[in-house]
mmCIF file of C-alpha atoms in Angstrom:
data_model
loop_
_atom_site.group_PDB
_atom_site.id
_atom_site.type_symbol
_atom_site.label_atom_id
_atom_site.label_comp_id
_atom_site.label_asym_id
_atom_site.label_seq_id
_atom_site.Cartn_x
_atom_site.Cartn_y
_atom_site.Cartn_z
ATOM 1 C CA LEU A 14 41.563 -53.058 -42.167
ATOM 2 C CA ALA A 15 44.365 -50.617 -43.284
ATOM 3 C CA LYS A 16 44.325 -49.684 -46.700
ATOM 4 C CA THR A 17 47.392 -50.282 -48.846
ATOM 5 C CA THR A 18 48.747 -48.567 -51.883
ATOM 6 C CA GLN A 19 51.461 -49.854 -53.944
ATOM 7 C CA PRO A 20 52.759 -48.842 -58.003
ATOM 8 C CA ILE A 21 50.447 -50.133 -60.617
ATOM 9 C CA SER A 22 53.408 -51.721 -62.179
ATOM 10 C CA MET A 23 57.149 -51.992 -62.420
ATOM 11 C CA ASP A 24 59.879 -52.947 -64.997
ATOM 12 C CA SER A 25 63.120 -54.759 -64.423
ATOM 13 C CA TYR A 26 65.935 -56.730 -66.189
ATOM 14 C CA GLU A 27 67.014 -60.136 -65.553
ATOM 15 C CA GLY A 28 69.612 -60.298 -62.516
ATOM 16 C CA GLN A 29 68.465 -56.723 -61.042
ATOM 17 C CA GLU A 30 67.359 -56.334 -57.574
ATOM 18 C CA VAL A 31 63.500 -55.458 -57.601
ATOM 19 C CA ASN A 32 62.241 -53.613 -54.622
ATOM 20 C CA ILE A 33 58.109 -52.901 -54.327
ATOM 21 C CA THR A 34 57.333 -50.376 -51.635
ATOM 22 C CA CYS A 35 53.679 -50.557 -50.010
ATOM 23 C CA SER A 36 52.318 -47.668 -48.177
ATOM 24 C CA HIS A 37 49.657 -48.286 -45.195
ATOM 25 C CA ASN A 38 49.496 -45.425 -43.366
ATOM 26 C CA ASN A 39 46.767 -46.548 -40.959
ATOM 27 C CA ILE A 40 48.418 -49.723 -39.796
ATOM 28 C CA ALA A 41 47.074 -50.903 -36.663
ATOM 29 C CA THR A 42 49.600 -51.978 -33.747
ATOM 30 C CA ASN A 43 48.461 -55.748 -34.312
ATOM 31 C CA ASP A 44 48.629 -55.658 -38.095
ATOM 32 C CA TYR A 45 51.083 -57.832 -39.954
ATOM 33 C CA ILE A 46 52.314 -56.917 -43.560
ATOM 34 C CA THR A 47 52.161 -59.654 -46.215
ATOM 35 C CA TRP A 48 53.373 -60.191 -49.497
ATOM 36 C CA TYR A 49 51.743 -62.538 -52.527
ATOM 37 C CA GLN A 50 52.502 -63.099 -56.036
ATOM 38 C CA GLN A 51 50.127 -64.158 -58.840
ATOM 39 C CA PHE A 52 50.892 -65.436 -62.265
ATOM 40 C CA PRO A 53 48.053 -65.531 -64.837
ATOM 41 C CA SER A 54 45.446 -67.770 -64.519
ATOM 42 C CA GLN A 55 46.609 -69.088 -60.978
ATOM 43 C CA GLY A 56 45.467 -68.278 -57.604
ATOM 44 C CA PRO A 57 47.689 -66.006 -55.299
ATOM 45 C CA ARG A 58 50.866 -67.566 -53.362
ATOM 46 C CA PHE A 59 52.238 -66.526 -50.222
ATOM 47 C CA ILE A 60 55.839 -65.053 -50.603
ATOM 48 C CA ILE A 61 56.491 -63.538 -47.271
ATOM 49 C CA GLN A 62 55.114 -61.941 -44.082
ATOM 50 C CA GLY A 63 56.655 -59.735 -41.247
ATOM 51 C CA TYR A 64 55.730 -57.083 -38.316
ATOM 52 C CA LYS A 65 58.662 -54.934 -38.032
ATOM 53 C CA THR A 66 62.516 -54.650 -38.997
ATOM 54 C CA LYS A 67 63.565 -57.224 -41.519
ATOM 55 C CA VAL A 68 62.453 -60.778 -42.366
ATOM 56 C CA THR A 69 64.190 -62.897 -45.156
ATOM 57 C CA ASN A 70 63.307 -66.126 -46.743
ATOM 58 C CA GLU A 71 64.532 -68.239 -49.454
ATOM 59 C CA VAL A 72 62.868 -66.176 -52.251
ATOM 60 C CA ALA A 73 62.312 -62.675 -50.837
ATOM 61 C CA SER A 74 63.199 -60.127 -47.855
ATOM 62 C CA LEU A 75 60.495 -57.865 -46.447
ATOM 63 C CA PHE A 76 61.796 -54.582 -45.012
ATOM 64 C CA ILE A 77 59.608 -52.287 -42.212
ATOM 65 C CA PRO A 78 60.901 -49.398 -40.783
ATOM 66 C CA ALA A 79 60.060 -48.318 -37.209
ATOM 67 C CA ASP A 80 57.068 -46.696 -38.267
ATOM 68 C CA ARG A 81 55.708 -49.152 -39.889
ATOM 69 C CA LYS A 82 53.604 -46.939 -42.329
ATOM 70 C CA SER A 83 55.281 -48.564 -45.215
ATOM 71 C CA SER A 84 57.177 -51.891 -46.103
ATOM 72 C CA THR A 85 59.386 -52.875 -49.152
ATOM 73 C CA LEU A 86 59.470 -56.442 -50.733
ATOM 74 C CA SER A 87 62.724 -57.359 -52.420
ATOM 75 C CA LEU A 88 63.332 -59.776 -54.971
ATOM 76 C CA PRO A 89 66.945 -60.569 -55.568
ATOM 77 C CA ARG A 90 68.158 -61.167 -58.852
ATOM 78 C CA VAL A 91 64.998 -61.328 -60.426
ATOM 79 C CA SER A 92 64.669 -63.843 -63.500
ATOM 80 C CA LEU A 93 61.936 -63.849 -66.511
ATOM 81 C CA SER A 94 59.914 -66.055 -64.357
ATOM 82 C CA ASP A 95 59.502 -63.556 -61.693
ATOM 83 C CA THR A 96 57.350 -61.667 -64.045
ATOM 84 C CA ALA A 97 54.003 -61.651 -61.866
ATOM 85 C CA VAL A 98 51.669 -59.391 -60.118
ATOM 86 C CA TYR A 99 52.500 -59.064 -56.550
ATOM 87 C CA TYR A 100 49.838 -58.010 -53.760
ATOM 88 C CA CYS A 101 51.076 -56.285 -50.244
ATOM 89 C CA LEU A 102 48.381 -56.930 -47.799
ATOM 90 C CA VAL A 103 48.169 -55.391 -43.946
ATOM 91 C CA GLY A 104 45.859 -57.638 -41.467
ATOM 92 C CA LEU A 105 45.584 -59.534 -38.500
ATOM 93 C CA ARG A 106 48.640 -62.561 -38.644
ATOM 94 C CA MET A 107 47.374 -65.233 -40.768
ATOM 95 C CA ASP A 108 46.824 -67.910 -38.208
ATOM 96 C CA SER A 109 43.958 -65.886 -37.031
ATOM 97 C CA SER A 110 40.643 -66.363 -38.630
ATOM 98 C CA TYR A 111 39.946 -62.831 -40.674
ATOM 99 C CA LYS A 112 39.676 -62.107 -44.259
ATOM 100 C CA LEU A 113 42.381 -61.003 -46.465
ATOM 101 C CA ILE A 114 42.098 -57.505 -48.642
ATOM 102 C CA PHE A 115 43.697 -57.619 -51.564
ATOM 103 C CA GLY A 116 44.244 -54.189 -53.702
ATOM 104 C CA SER A 117 45.228 -53.952 -57.265
ATOM 105 C CA GLY A 118 48.813 -55.104 -56.668
ATOM 106 C CA THR A 119 51.573 -54.092 -58.724
ATOM 107 C CA ARG A 120 52.280 -55.652 -62.160
ATOM 108 C CA LEU A 121 56.131 -56.484 -62.458
ATOM 109 C CA LEU A 122 57.674 -57.183 -65.702
ATOM 110 C CA VAL A 123 61.138 -58.761 -66.008
ATOM 111 C CA ARG A 124 62.696 -58.259 -69.240
ATOM 112 C CA PRO A 125 65.584 -60.260 -70.569
ATOM 113 C CA ASP B 25 50.281 -77.655 -57.599
ATOM 114 C CA THR B 26 49.089 -76.213 -54.062
ATOM 115 C CA GLY B 27 46.617 -79.207 -53.422
ATOM 116 C CA VAL B 28 43.714 -77.385 -53.282
ATOM 117 C CA SER B 29 41.535 -78.450 -56.416
ATOM 118 C CA GLN B 30 38.827 -76.595 -57.996
ATOM 119 C CA ASP B 31 36.253 -77.821 -60.593
ATOM 120 C CA PRO B 32 35.416 -76.924 -63.207
ATOM 121 C CA ARG B 33 38.416 -74.840 -64.511
ATOM 122 C CA HIS B 34 36.226 -73.231 -66.963
ATOM 123 C CA LYS B 35 32.147 -72.937 -67.209
ATOM 124 C CA ILE B 36 30.395 -71.013 -69.978
ATOM 125 C CA THR B 37 26.915 -70.866 -69.149
ATOM 126 C CA LYS B 38 24.054 -68.442 -70.391
ATOM 127 C CA ARG B 39 22.632 -65.957 -68.553
ATOM 128 C CA GLY B 40 20.040 -66.954 -66.210
ATOM 129 C CA GLN B 41 21.384 -70.193 -65.733
ATOM 130 C CA ASN B 42 22.775 -71.793 -62.255
ATOM 131 C CA VAL B 43 26.402 -72.847 -61.907
ATOM 132 C CA THR B 44 28.097 -74.438 -59.344
ATOM 133 C CA PHE B 45 31.689 -74.758 -58.107
ATOM 134 C CA ARG B 46 33.408 -77.266 -56.221
ATOM 135 C CA CYS B 47 36.378 -76.819 -53.884
ATOM 136 C CA ASP B 48 38.322 -79.493 -52.139
ATOM 137 C CA PRO B 49 40.826 -78.222 -49.746
ATOM 138 C CA ILE B 50 43.920 -79.719 -48.390
ATOM 139 C CA SER B 51 42.531 -82.374 -46.235
ATOM 140 C CA GLU B 52 43.826 -81.221 -42.940
ATOM 141 C CA HIS B 53 43.039 -77.308 -43.242
ATOM 142 C CA ASN B 54 39.863 -76.392 -41.475
ATOM 143 C CA ARG B 55 39.569 -72.867 -42.798
ATOM 144 C CA LEU B 56 38.571 -72.452 -46.266
ATOM 145 C CA TYR B 57 37.594 -69.015 -48.300
ATOM 146 C CA TRP B 58 35.934 -68.179 -51.644
ATOM 147 C CA TYR B 59 37.182 -65.208 -53.413
ATOM 148 C CA ARG B 60 36.177 -63.559 -56.829
ATOM 149 C CA GLN B 61 38.543 -61.816 -59.110
ATOM 150 C CA THR B 62 37.737 -59.977 -62.600
ATOM 151 C CA LEU B 63 40.447 -59.042 -65.065
ATOM 152 C CA GLY B 64 43.125 -56.736 -63.840
ATOM 153 C CA GLN B 65 41.771 -56.529 -60.088
ATOM 154 C CA GLY B 66 42.838 -58.100 -57.088
ATOM 155 C CA PRO B 67 40.923 -60.952 -55.648
ATOM 156 C CA GLU B 68 37.541 -59.782 -53.709
ATOM 157 C CA PHE B 69 36.683 -61.639 -50.529
ATOM 158 C CA LEU B 70 33.229 -63.660 -50.878
ATOM 159 C CA THR B 71 32.845 -65.988 -48.046
ATOM 160 C CA TYR B 72 34.949 -67.788 -45.109
ATOM 161 C CA PHE B 73 34.038 -71.326 -43.225
ATOM 162 C CA GLN B 74 36.019 -72.669 -40.179
ATOM 163 C CA ASN B 75 35.372 -76.326 -40.424
ATOM 164 C CA GLU B 76 31.427 -76.654 -41.577
ATOM 165 C CA ALA B 77 30.465 -73.156 -40.211
ATOM 166 C CA GLN B 78 30.329 -70.145 -42.455
ATOM 167 C CA LEU B 79 31.501 -67.379 -40.230
ATOM 168 C CA GLU B 80 31.797 -64.287 -42.702
ATOM 169 C CA LYS B 81 29.904 -63.400 -45.930
ATOM 170 C CA SER B 82 30.872 -60.174 -47.995
ATOM 171 C CA ARG B 83 28.072 -58.118 -48.959
ATOM 172 C CA LEU B 84 29.507 -58.985 -52.524
ATOM 173 C CA LEU B 85 27.430 -62.307 -51.814
ATOM 174 C CA SER B 86 24.027 -61.399 -52.760
ATOM 175 C CA ASP B 87 20.840 -63.540 -52.517
ATOM 176 C CA ARG B 88 21.923 -65.241 -55.608
ATOM 177 C CA PHE B 89 25.330 -66.770 -54.166
ATOM 178 C CA SER B 90 25.322 -69.486 -51.954
ATOM 179 C CA ALA B 91 28.314 -71.604 -50.334
ATOM 180 C CA GLU B 92 28.306 -74.639 -48.370
ATOM 181 C CA ARG B 93 30.997 -77.069 -46.731
ATOM 182 C CA PRO B 94 29.348 -79.897 -45.333
ATOM 183 C CA LYS B 95 31.227 -81.906 -42.926
ATOM 184 C CA GLY B 96 33.801 -79.470 -43.065
ATOM 185 C CA SER B 97 35.381 -81.160 -46.060
ATOM 186 C CA PHE B 98 35.101 -79.759 -49.616
ATOM 187 C CA SER B 99 32.981 -76.529 -50.315
ATOM 188 C CA THR B 100 30.556 -75.859 -53.046
ATOM 189 C CA LEU B 101 29.688 -72.085 -54.244
ATOM 190 C CA GLU B 102 26.403 -71.980 -56.393
ATOM 191 C CA ILE B 103 25.266 -68.935 -58.171
ATOM 192 C CA GLN B 104 21.504 -68.907 -59.330
ATOM 193 C CA ARG B 105 20.368 -66.903 -62.131
ATOM 194 C CA THR B 106 23.681 -66.155 -63.736
ATOM 195 C CA GLU B 107 24.182 -62.625 -64.755
ATOM 196 C CA GLN B 108 26.886 -61.019 -67.236
ATOM 197 C CA GLY B 109 28.537 -59.385 -64.274
ATOM 198 C CA ASP B 110 28.920 -62.749 -62.397
ATOM 199 C CA SER B 111 31.972 -63.467 -65.112
ATOM 200 C CA ALA B 112 35.099 -63.750 -63.341
ATOM 201 C CA MET B 113 37.543 -66.133 -61.707
ATOM 202 C CA TYR B 114 36.300 -67.831 -58.338
ATOM 203 C CA LEU B 115 39.494 -68.682 -56.196
ATOM 204 C CA CYS B 116 39.297 -71.010 -53.299
ATOM 205 C CA ALA B 117 41.703 -71.320 -50.644
ATOM 206 C CA SER B 118 42.313 -73.392 -47.357
ATOM 207 C CA ALA B 119 44.519 -72.937 -44.483
ATOM 208 C CA ARG B 120 45.120 -74.590 -41.408
ATOM 209 C CA VAL B 121 47.667 -72.330 -39.528
ATOM 210 C CA GLY B 122 49.516 -69.678 -41.291
ATOM 211 C CA GLU B 123 49.373 -68.854 -44.903
ATOM 212 C CA LEU B 124 46.347 -69.237 -47.486
ATOM 213 C CA PHE B 125 47.055 -71.831 -50.317
ATOM 214 C CA PHE B 126 44.878 -71.018 -53.223
ATOM 215 C CA GLY B 127 43.466 -73.427 -55.918
ATOM 216 C CA GLU B 128 43.625 -72.385 -59.660
ATOM 217 C CA GLY B 129 40.424 -71.136 -59.721
ATOM 218 C CA SER B 130 36.982 -71.529 -61.812
ATOM 219 C CA ARG B 131 36.650 -69.098 -64.503
ATOM 220 C CA LEU B 132 33.069 -68.488 -65.259
ATOM 221 C CA THR B 133 31.763 -66.826 -68.425
ATOM 222 C CA VAL B 134 28.298 -65.756 -68.835
ATOM 223 C CA LEU B 135 26.944 -65.348 -72.129
#
């Protein structure tokens, strides 16, 4: 499974757009990129998944360049409640039977 | 609330004691995972079930750890002869197709 590298922490202010970039240089052809969010004392929660180009849902966008060696999670207009740890994972699509490997994640702090 | 429930939420035990955690997944989910998470780290994979079959186990799951999922419904994770290094949050997740739904975890403190 491809290893991911992401910033340890990021700071932002309410209302700003936050972009968290993840590097995955040895991503395989059939690997997908998935992001999870985790609040203290809770389990991780799925945010978004993509394979290439751009994916958007009601909470975030995921940008994946053509070489797929990195990806960027974009959170529009963050609020205080977006303060959490964000994990980038690379692996087979979620509807296959495989284990998710979590790194240490990015701690996002949103300030008023 | 994701629909995955774990019990107990908190457990304090003395070193050497046995502990058991229970996970009740979302009813139609056939896949069930156990993870362990220590402070400041991401969750570490422990084991995975598809229905009642345990298909994969991490090397982290020493002989003192055992997991079961009888009848493919709820699952239990037992830790025998607990050690202080076992102190962590134990997370259960379930899925049918697609994303994993995590419970809120069972926090273990070994004194």
